PDB file of C-alpha atoms in Angstrom:
ATOM      1  CA  SER A   1       0.145   0.199  -0.046  1.00 52.00           C
ATOM      2  CA  GLN A   2       1.009   3.787  -0.592  1.00 55.00           C
ATOM      3  CA  GLN A   3       2.015   5.589   2.501  1.00 63.00           C
ATOM      4  CA  GLY A   4       1.991   8.884   0.883  1.00 70.00           C
ATOM      5  CA  GLU A   5       0.379  10.728  -1.627  1.00 81.00           C
ATOM      6  CA  GLU A   6       1.833  13.677  -3.723  1.00 84.00           C
ATOM      7  CA  ASP A   7      -0.100  16.537  -4.818  1.00 85.00           C
ATOM      8  CA  PRO A   8      -0.548  17.646  -7.420  1.00 92.00           C
ATOM      9  CA  GLN A   9      -0.766  14.637  -9.509  1.00 92.00           C
ATOM     10  CA  ALA A  10       0.589  16.651 -12.413  1.00 94.00           C
ATOM     11  CA  LEU A  11       2.131  19.923 -12.957  1.00 96.00           C
ATOM     12  CA  SER A  12       3.337  21.799 -16.066  1.00 96.00           C
ATOM     13  CA  ILE A  13       5.314  25.303 -15.629  1.00 96.00           C
ATOM     14  CA  GLN A  14       7.371  27.686 -17.772  1.00 97.00           C
ATOM     15  CA  GLU A  15      11.026  26.784 -17.890  1.00 97.00           C
ATOM     16  CA  GLY A  16      12.657  28.916 -15.138  1.00 97.00           C
ATOM     17  CA  GLU A  17       9.782  29.027 -12.867  1.00 97.00           C
ATOM     18  CA  ASN A  18       9.622  27.335  -9.224  1.00 98.00           C
ATOM     19  CA  ALA A  19       7.871  24.187  -8.825  1.00 97.00           C
ATOM     20  CA  THR A  20       6.416  23.207  -5.701  1.00 97.00           C
ATOM     21  CA  MET A  21       5.525  19.697  -4.848  1.00 97.00           C
ATOM     22  CA  ASN A  22       3.580  18.149  -1.812  1.00 96.00           C
ATOM     23  CA  CYS A  23       3.752  15.086   0.025  1.00 95.00           C
ATOM     24  CA  SER A  24       1.180  14.128   2.783  1.00 95.00           C
ATOM     25  CA  TYR A  25       1.816  10.554   4.756  1.00 93.00           C
ATOM     26  CA  LYS A  26      -0.119   8.535   7.127  1.00 90.00           C
ATOM     27  CA  THR A  27       2.398   7.251  10.093  1.00 88.00           C
ATOM     28  CA  SER A  28       4.879   8.631  12.291  1.00 90.00           C
ATOM     29  CA  ILE A  29       8.250   8.554  10.325  1.00 90.00           C
ATOM     30  CA  ASN A  30      12.238   8.534  10.723  1.00 89.00           C
ATOM     31  CA  ASN A  31      13.394   9.686   7.602  1.00 91.00           C
ATOM     32  CA  LEU A  32      11.539  11.235   4.382  1.00 93.00           C
ATOM     33  CA  GLN A  33      13.113  11.159   1.056  1.00 94.00           C
ATOM     34  CA  TRP A  34      12.135  12.302  -2.474  1.00 96.00           C
ATOM     35  CA  TYR A  35      13.367  10.670  -5.554  1.00 96.00           C
ATOM     36  CA  ARG A  36      13.334  11.467  -9.262  1.00 97.00           C
ATOM     37  CA  GLN A  37      12.129   9.094 -12.061  1.00 96.00           C
ATOM     38  CA  ASN A  38      12.585  10.375 -15.846  1.00 90.00           C
ATOM     39  CA  SER A  39      10.974   8.728 -18.262  1.00 76.00           C
ATOM     40  CA  GLY A  40      12.144   4.951 -18.997  1.00 62.00           C
ATOM     41  CA  ARG A  41      15.025   5.237 -16.426  1.00 68.00           C
ATOM     42  CA  GLY A  42      15.027   4.258 -12.829  1.00 79.00           C
ATOM     43  CA  LEU A  43      14.704   6.162  -9.352  1.00 93.00           C
ATOM     44  CA  VAL A  44      17.395   8.781  -8.361  1.00 94.00           C
ATOM     45  CA  HIS A  45      17.639   9.817  -4.713  1.00 94.00           C
ATOM     46  CA  LEU A  46      17.581  13.270  -4.426  1.00 96.00           C
ATOM     47  CA  ILE A  47      17.792  14.492  -1.009  1.00 95.00           C
ATOM     48  CA  LEU A  48      16.611  12.833   2.764  1.00 94.00           C
ATOM     49  CA  ILE A  49      15.276  14.630   5.533  1.00 95.00           C
ATOM     50  CA  ARG A  50      15.028  13.400   8.930  1.00 93.00           C
ATOM     51  CA  SER A  51      12.156  13.505  11.487  1.00 93.00           C
ATOM     52  CA  ASN A  52      14.041  16.039  13.795  1.00 94.00           C
ATOM     53  CA  GLU A  53      14.789  18.683  10.576  1.00 96.00           C
ATOM     54  CA  ARG A  54      12.478  21.073   9.239  1.00 97.00           C
ATOM     55  CA  GLU A  55      14.220  22.409   6.172  1.00 98.00           C
ATOM     56  CA  LYS A  56      16.824  21.138   3.786  1.00 97.00           C
ATOM     57  CA  HIS A  57      18.319  22.715   0.996  1.00 97.00           C
ATOM     58  CA  SER A  58      20.383  20.750  -2.075  1.00 96.00           C
ATOM     59  CA  GLY A  59      21.370  23.121  -4.785  1.00 97.00           C
ATOM     60  CA  ARG A  60      17.987  23.888  -6.437  1.00 97.00           C
ATOM     61  CA  LEU A  61      16.077  21.936  -4.329  1.00 98.00           C
ATOM     62  CA  ARG A  62      14.444  22.745  -0.595  1.00 98.00           C
ATOM     63  CA  VAL A  63      12.542  20.204   1.078  1.00 98.00           C
ATOM     64  CA  THR A  64      10.486  21.215   4.290  1.00 98.00           C
ATOM     65  CA  LEU A  65       9.214  18.559   6.582  1.00 98.00           C
ATOM     66  CA  ASP A  66       6.318  19.161   9.274  1.00 97.00           C
ATOM     67  CA  THR A  67       5.892  16.433  11.054  1.00 96.00           C
ATOM     68  CA  SER A  68       2.701  17.672  12.806  1.00 96.00           C
ATOM     69  CA  LYS A  69       0.941  17.799   9.787  1.00 95.00           C
ATOM     70  CA  LYS A  70       2.462  14.562   8.131  1.00 95.00           C
ATOM     71  CA  SER A  71       3.640  16.575   5.155  1.00 96.00           C
ATOM     72  CA  SER A  72       6.571  17.626   3.474  1.00 97.00           C
ATOM     73  CA  SER A  73       7.001  19.998   0.217  1.00 97.00           C
ATOM     74  CA  LEU A  74       9.911  19.941  -2.365  1.00 98.00           C
ATOM     75  CA  LEU A  75      10.523  23.321  -4.028  1.00 98.00           C
ATOM     76  CA  ILE A  76      12.610  23.217  -7.393  1.00 98.00           C
ATOM     77  CA  THR A  77      13.953  26.950  -8.060  1.00 98.00           C
ATOM     78  CA  ALA A  78      14.599  28.307 -11.759  1.00 98.00           C
ATOM     79  CA  SER A  79      13.358  24.635 -13.353  1.00 97.00           C
ATOM     80  CA  ARG A  80      14.839  23.550 -16.370  1.00 96.00           C
ATOM     81  CA  ALA A  81      14.004  21.215 -19.388  1.00 94.00           C
ATOM     82  CA  ALA A  82      15.972  18.687 -17.834  1.00 93.00           C
ATOM     83  CA  ASP A  83      13.714  18.796 -14.598  1.00 96.00           C
ATOM     84  CA  THR A  84      10.901  16.921 -16.419  1.00 96.00           C
ATOM     85  CA  ALA A  85      10.323  13.879 -14.609  1.00 96.00           C
ATOM     86  CA  SER A  86       7.906  12.350 -12.081  1.00 96.00           C
ATOM     87  CA  TYR A  87       8.807  13.226  -8.152  1.00 97.00           C
ATOM     88  CA  PHE A  88       7.939  10.490  -5.376  1.00 96.00           C
ATOM     89  CA  CYS A  89       8.287  10.989  -2.003  1.00 95.00           C
ATOM     90  CA  ALA A  90       9.104   7.913   0.394  1.00 94.00           C
ATOM     91  CA  THR A  91       9.421   7.117   3.958  1.00 92.00           C
ATOM     92  CA  ASP A  92      10.506   4.827   6.330  1.00 88.00           C
ATOM     93  CA  ARG A  93       9.735   4.096  10.214  1.00 84.00           C
ATOM     94  CA  PHE A  94      12.016   3.801  13.277  1.00 80.00           C
ATOM     95  CA  GLY A  95      13.747   0.334  13.162  1.00 74.00           C
ATOM     96  CA  ASN A  96      12.675  -0.406   9.667  1.00 74.00           C
ATOM     97  CA  GLU A  97      14.450   0.416   6.541  1.00 69.00           C
ATOM     98  CA  LYS A  98      11.308  -0.030   4.535  1.00 81.00           C
ATOM     99  CA  LEU A  99      10.721   2.453   1.973  1.00 87.00           C
ATOM    100  CA  THR A 100       6.840   3.381   1.417  1.00 90.00           C
ATOM    101  CA  PHE A 101       6.557   5.583  -1.727  1.00 93.00           C
ATOM    102  CA  GLY A 102       3.763   7.733  -2.829  1.00 92.00           C
ATOM    103  CA  THR A 103       1.760   8.206  -5.873  1.00 92.00           C
ATOM    104  CA  GLY A 104       4.031  10.716  -7.536  1.00 94.00           C
ATOM    105  CA  THR A 105       3.759  13.818  -9.393  1.00 95.00           C
ATOM    106  CA  ARG A 106       4.473  14.300 -12.946  1.00 95.00           C
ATOM    107  CA  LEU A 107       6.148  17.418 -13.432  1.00 96.00           C
ATOM    108  CA  THR A 108       6.689  19.012 -16.988  1.00 96.00           C
ATOM    109  CA  ILE A 109       8.638  21.496 -17.733  1.00 96.00           C
ATOM    110  CA  ILE A 110       7.774  23.767 -20.582  1.00 96.00           C
ATOM    111  CA  PRO A 111      10.873  25.265 -22.553  1.00 92.00           C
TER     112      PRO A 111
ATOM    113  CA  GLU B   1      31.576   3.104  -9.571  1.00 65.00           C
ATOM    114  CA  ALA B   2      29.059   0.839 -11.429  1.00 82.00           C
ATOM    115  CA  GLY B   3      25.376   1.105 -10.601  1.00 93.00           C
ATOM    116  CA  VAL B   4      22.786  -1.375  -9.848  1.00 96.00           C
ATOM    117  CA  VAL B   5      22.469  -3.744 -13.182  1.00 96.00           C
ATOM    118  CA  GLN B   6      19.463  -5.419 -13.963  1.00 97.00           C
ATOM    119  CA  SER B   7      18.515  -7.961 -16.947  1.00 97.00           C
ATOM    120  CA  PRO B   8      16.738  -7.789 -19.232  1.00 97.00           C
ATOM    121  CA  ARG B   9      15.194  -4.306 -19.737  1.00 95.00           C
ATOM    122  CA  TYR B  10      12.262  -5.454 -21.293  1.00 96.00           C
ATOM    123  CA  LYS B  11      10.779  -8.933 -21.564  1.00 98.00           C
ATOM    124  CA  ILE B  12       7.335  -9.609 -23.436  1.00 98.00           C
ATOM    125  CA  ILE B  13       5.799 -13.170 -22.221  1.00 98.00           C
ATOM    126  CA  GLU B  14       2.155 -15.092 -22.535  1.00 97.00           C
ATOM    127  CA  LYS B  15       0.309 -15.684 -19.434  1.00 97.00           C
ATOM    128  CA  LYS B  16       1.256 -18.950 -17.575  1.00 97.00           C
ATOM    129  CA  GLN B  17       4.613 -18.779 -18.970  1.00 98.00           C
ATOM    130  CA  PRO B  18       7.636 -18.431 -16.098  1.00 98.00           C
ATOM    131  CA  VAL B  19       9.658 -15.154 -16.134  1.00 98.00           C
ATOM    132  CA  ALA B  20      13.332 -14.454 -14.324  1.00 98.00           C
ATOM    133  CA  PHE B  21      14.640 -11.125 -13.291  1.00 98.00           C
ATOM    134  CA  TRP B  22      18.399 -10.564 -12.287  1.00 98.00           C
ATOM    135  CA  CYS B  23      19.844  -8.008 -10.470  1.00 98.00           C
ATOM    136  CA  ASN B  24      23.513  -7.086  -9.302  1.00 97.00           C
ATOM    137  CA  PRO B  25      23.611  -4.462  -6.973  1.00 96.00           C
ATOM    138  CA  ILE B  26      26.368  -1.921  -5.951  1.00 94.00           C
ATOM    139  CA  SER B  27      29.423  -3.505  -4.741  1.00 92.00           C
ATOM    140  CA  GLY B  28      29.508  -3.354  -0.791  1.00 89.00           C
ATOM    141  CA  HIS B  29      26.159  -3.119  -0.652  1.00 91.00           C
ATOM    142  CA  ASN B  30      24.531  -5.738   1.629  1.00 90.00           C
ATOM    143  CA  THR B  31      20.744  -5.028   1.434  1.00 91.00           C
ATOM    144  CA  LEU B  32      19.215  -5.978  -1.658  1.00 94.00           C
ATOM    145  CA  TYR B  33      15.301  -4.766  -2.755  1.00 94.00           C
ATOM    146  CA  TRP B  34      12.882  -5.850  -5.009  1.00 97.00           C
ATOM    147  CA  TYR B  35       9.808  -3.477  -5.978  1.00 96.00           C
ATOM    148  CA  ARG B  36       7.281  -3.499  -8.451  1.00 97.00           C
ATOM    149  CA  GLN B  37       6.065  -0.404  -9.944  1.00 96.00           C
ATOM    150  CA  ASN B  38       2.379  -0.181 -11.604  1.00 95.00           C
ATOM    151  CA  LEU B  39       1.930   2.396 -14.149  1.00 92.00           C
ATOM    152  CA  GLY B  40       1.227   5.571 -12.579  1.00 89.00           C
ATOM    153  CA  GLN B  41       2.217   4.646  -9.218  1.00 92.00           C
ATOM    154  CA  GLY B  42       5.158   4.772  -6.968  1.00 94.00           C
ATOM    155  CA  PRO B  43       7.006   1.324  -6.445  1.00 95.00           C
ATOM    156  CA  GLU B  44       5.996  -1.282  -3.874  1.00 95.00           C
ATOM    157  CA  LEU B  45       8.316  -3.324  -1.926  1.00 94.00           C
ATOM    158  CA  LEU B  46       8.155  -7.240  -2.727  1.00 96.00           C
ATOM    159  CA  ILE B  47      11.152  -7.979  -0.551  1.00 95.00           C
ATOM    160  CA  ARG B  48      14.155  -7.265   0.703  1.00 92.00           C
ATOM    161  CA  TYR B  49      17.389  -9.150   1.820  1.00 93.00           C
ATOM    162  CA  GLU B  50      20.308  -8.429   3.934  1.00 89.00           C
ATOM    163  CA  ASN B  51      23.129 -10.408   2.668  1.00 91.00           C
ATOM    164  CA  GLU B  52      21.545 -13.781   1.560  1.00 91.00           C
ATOM    165  CA  GLU B  53      18.744 -13.698   4.196  1.00 91.00           C
ATOM    166  CA  ALA B  54      15.143 -12.492   3.099  1.00 92.00           C
ATOM    167  CA  VAL B  55      14.428 -10.502   6.156  1.00 88.00           C
ATOM    168  CA  ASP B  56      10.827  -8.838   4.799  1.00 87.00           C
ATOM    169  CA  ASP B  57       8.841 -10.839   2.271  1.00 90.00           C
ATOM    170  CA  SER B  58       5.458  -9.946   3.571  1.00 88.00           C
ATOM    171  CA  GLN B  59       4.446  -8.181   0.293  1.00 90.00           C
ATOM    172  CA  LEU B  60       5.529 -11.220  -2.250  1.00 94.00           C
ATOM    173  CA  PRO B  61       3.026 -13.267  -3.541  1.00 92.00           C
ATOM    174  CA  LYS B  62       4.348 -16.452  -2.426  1.00 90.00           C
ATOM    175  CA  ASP B  63       2.088 -18.848  -4.576  1.00 94.00           C
ATOM    176  CA  ARG B  64       3.717 -17.362  -7.810  1.00 97.00           C
ATOM    177  CA  PHE B  65       6.656 -15.548  -6.686  1.00 97.00           C
ATOM    178  CA  SER B  66      10.102 -16.530  -5.690  1.00 97.00           C
ATOM    179  CA  ALA B  67      13.350 -14.932  -5.261  1.00 97.00           C
ATOM    180  CA  GLU B  68      17.012 -16.298  -4.330  1.00 96.00           C
ATOM    181  CA  ARG B  69      20.293 -14.069  -3.202  1.00 95.00           C
ATOM    182  CA  LEU B  70      22.363 -17.390  -2.759  1.00 85.00           C
ATOM    183  CA  LYS B  71      25.929 -15.975  -1.925  1.00 88.00           C
ATOM    184  CA  GLY B  72      24.513 -12.472  -0.697  1.00 84.00           C
ATOM    185  CA  VAL B  73      25.705 -10.365  -4.182  1.00 92.00           C
ATOM    186  CA  ASP B  74      23.517 -10.738  -7.052  1.00 96.00           C
ATOM    187  CA  SER B  75      19.581 -11.857  -7.098  1.00 98.00           C
ATOM    188  CA  THR B  76      16.789 -13.542  -9.044  1.00 98.00           C
ATOM    189  CA  LEU B  77      13.179 -12.506  -9.020  1.00 98.00           C
ATOM    190  CA  LYS B  78      10.896 -15.523 -10.469  1.00 98.00           C
ATOM    191  CA  ILE B  79       7.304 -15.619 -11.310  1.00 98.00           C
ATOM    192  CA  GLN B  80       5.833 -18.642 -12.244  1.00 97.00           C
ATOM    193  CA  PRO B  81       3.457 -18.705 -13.826  1.00 97.00           C
ATOM    194  CA  ALA B  82       2.890 -15.199 -15.135  1.00 97.00           C
ATOM    195  CA  GLU B  83      -0.939 -13.724 -14.684  1.00 97.00           C
ATOM    196  CA  LEU B  84      -1.841 -10.454 -16.935  1.00 97.00           C
ATOM    197  CA  GLY B  85      -1.757  -8.389 -13.686  1.00 96.00           C
ATOM    198  CA  ASP B  86       1.903  -9.009 -13.252  1.00 97.00           C
ATOM    199  CA  SER B  87       2.846  -6.373 -16.139  1.00 98.00           C
ATOM    200  CA  ALA B  88       4.687  -3.575 -14.613  1.00 97.00           C
ATOM    201  CA  VAL B  89       8.374  -2.562 -13.947  1.00 96.00           C
ATOM    202  CA  TYR B  90      10.262  -4.642 -11.341  1.00 97.00           C
ATOM    203  CA  LEU B  91      12.920  -2.429  -9.940  1.00 97.00           C
ATOM    204  CA  CYS B  92      15.831  -3.728  -8.045  1.00 97.00           C
ATOM    205  CA  ALA B  93      17.745  -1.285  -5.366  1.00 95.00           C
ATOM    206  CA  SER B  94      20.546  -1.758  -3.041  1.00 93.00           C
ATOM    207  CA  SER B  95      21.943   0.306  -0.279  1.00 90.00           C
ATOM    208  CA  PRO B  96      24.714  -0.154   2.451  1.00 84.00           C
ATOM    209  CA  SER B  97      23.385  -2.263   5.445  1.00 71.00           C
ATOM    210  CA  GLY B  98      23.104  -1.266   9.156  1.00 60.00           C
ATOM    211  CA  TRP B  99      21.259   1.305  11.114  1.00 50.00           C
ATOM    212  CA  GLY B 100      22.878   4.761  10.646  1.00 51.00           C
ATOM    213  CA  ALA B 101      24.288   3.860   7.135  1.00 47.00           C
ATOM    214  CA  GLY B 102      21.550   6.458   5.903  1.00 59.00           C
ATOM    215  CA  HIS B 103      18.765   4.873   4.088  1.00 69.00           C
ATOM    216  CA  GLU B 104      19.525   6.410   0.547  1.00 86.00           C
ATOM    217  CA  GLN B 105      18.600   3.507  -1.927  1.00 91.00           C
ATOM    218  CA  TYR B 106      20.215   3.176  -5.308  1.00 92.00           C
ATOM    219  CA  PHE B 107      17.766   1.766  -7.976  1.00 95.00           C
ATOM    220  CA  GLY B 108      18.529  -0.056 -11.469  1.00 96.00           C
ATOM    221  CA  PRO B 109      16.898   0.835 -14.543  1.00 94.00           C
ATOM    222  CA  GLY B 110      14.066  -1.767 -13.983  1.00 95.00           C
ATOM    223  CA  THR B 111      12.893  -4.503 -16.069  1.00 96.00           C
ATOM    224  CA  ARG B 112       9.455  -3.906 -17.747  1.00 95.00           C
ATOM    225  CA  LEU B 113       7.448  -7.102 -18.142  1.00 98.00           C
ATOM    226  CA  THR B 114       4.332  -7.220 -20.404  1.00 98.00           C
ATOM    227  CA  VAL B 115       2.331 -10.054 -20.032  1.00 98.00           C
ATOM    228  CA  THR B 116      -0.005 -10.842 -22.843  1.00 97.00           C
TER     229      THR B 116
END
């Protein structure tokens, strides 16, 4: 079963704009990760945020985590055509390395 | 460093036929995962190995699916017999084992299975 749900399911923006995706999950977590999946390719890890962290940055990526609301957001700034992909959040629980993925947001960057 | 290798990349079979997928994880990664990804969905874990031991196979449909990782390195996932609903992408992933090693997983390109 899917733990998380991403919102929106699909997003189209102009190149150069910022893209924001949200993830909501159901149970208490240890870590939350974001992965990207390009068409026809495997998943690539983007960033990991621990349950005791509220915000994390990596290059053009900014992730926030609100454990009280059981939600996370991924912000991609200054989007590029190469950012076109599906983005998934994935969570794990204390004492269990099993990752549970959300349903994904399909992001399309329009040149 | 070589990534996770999977083969074949694509497989088309008729229902009731057997099929096998192979995965070679990143060197030194003791934890290996098999996932199934249905169209438009996120991956769902089928089985997780720590070395050669299957530590979580609760989501593996054991009536038709089997997996092995005999020497704790590469792994094979088998379906016998395949059903139409098994059409999906089968992903293999690996990670360093042990608590505190981080939970980032490294994924292979997947095998796209079509059952006709």
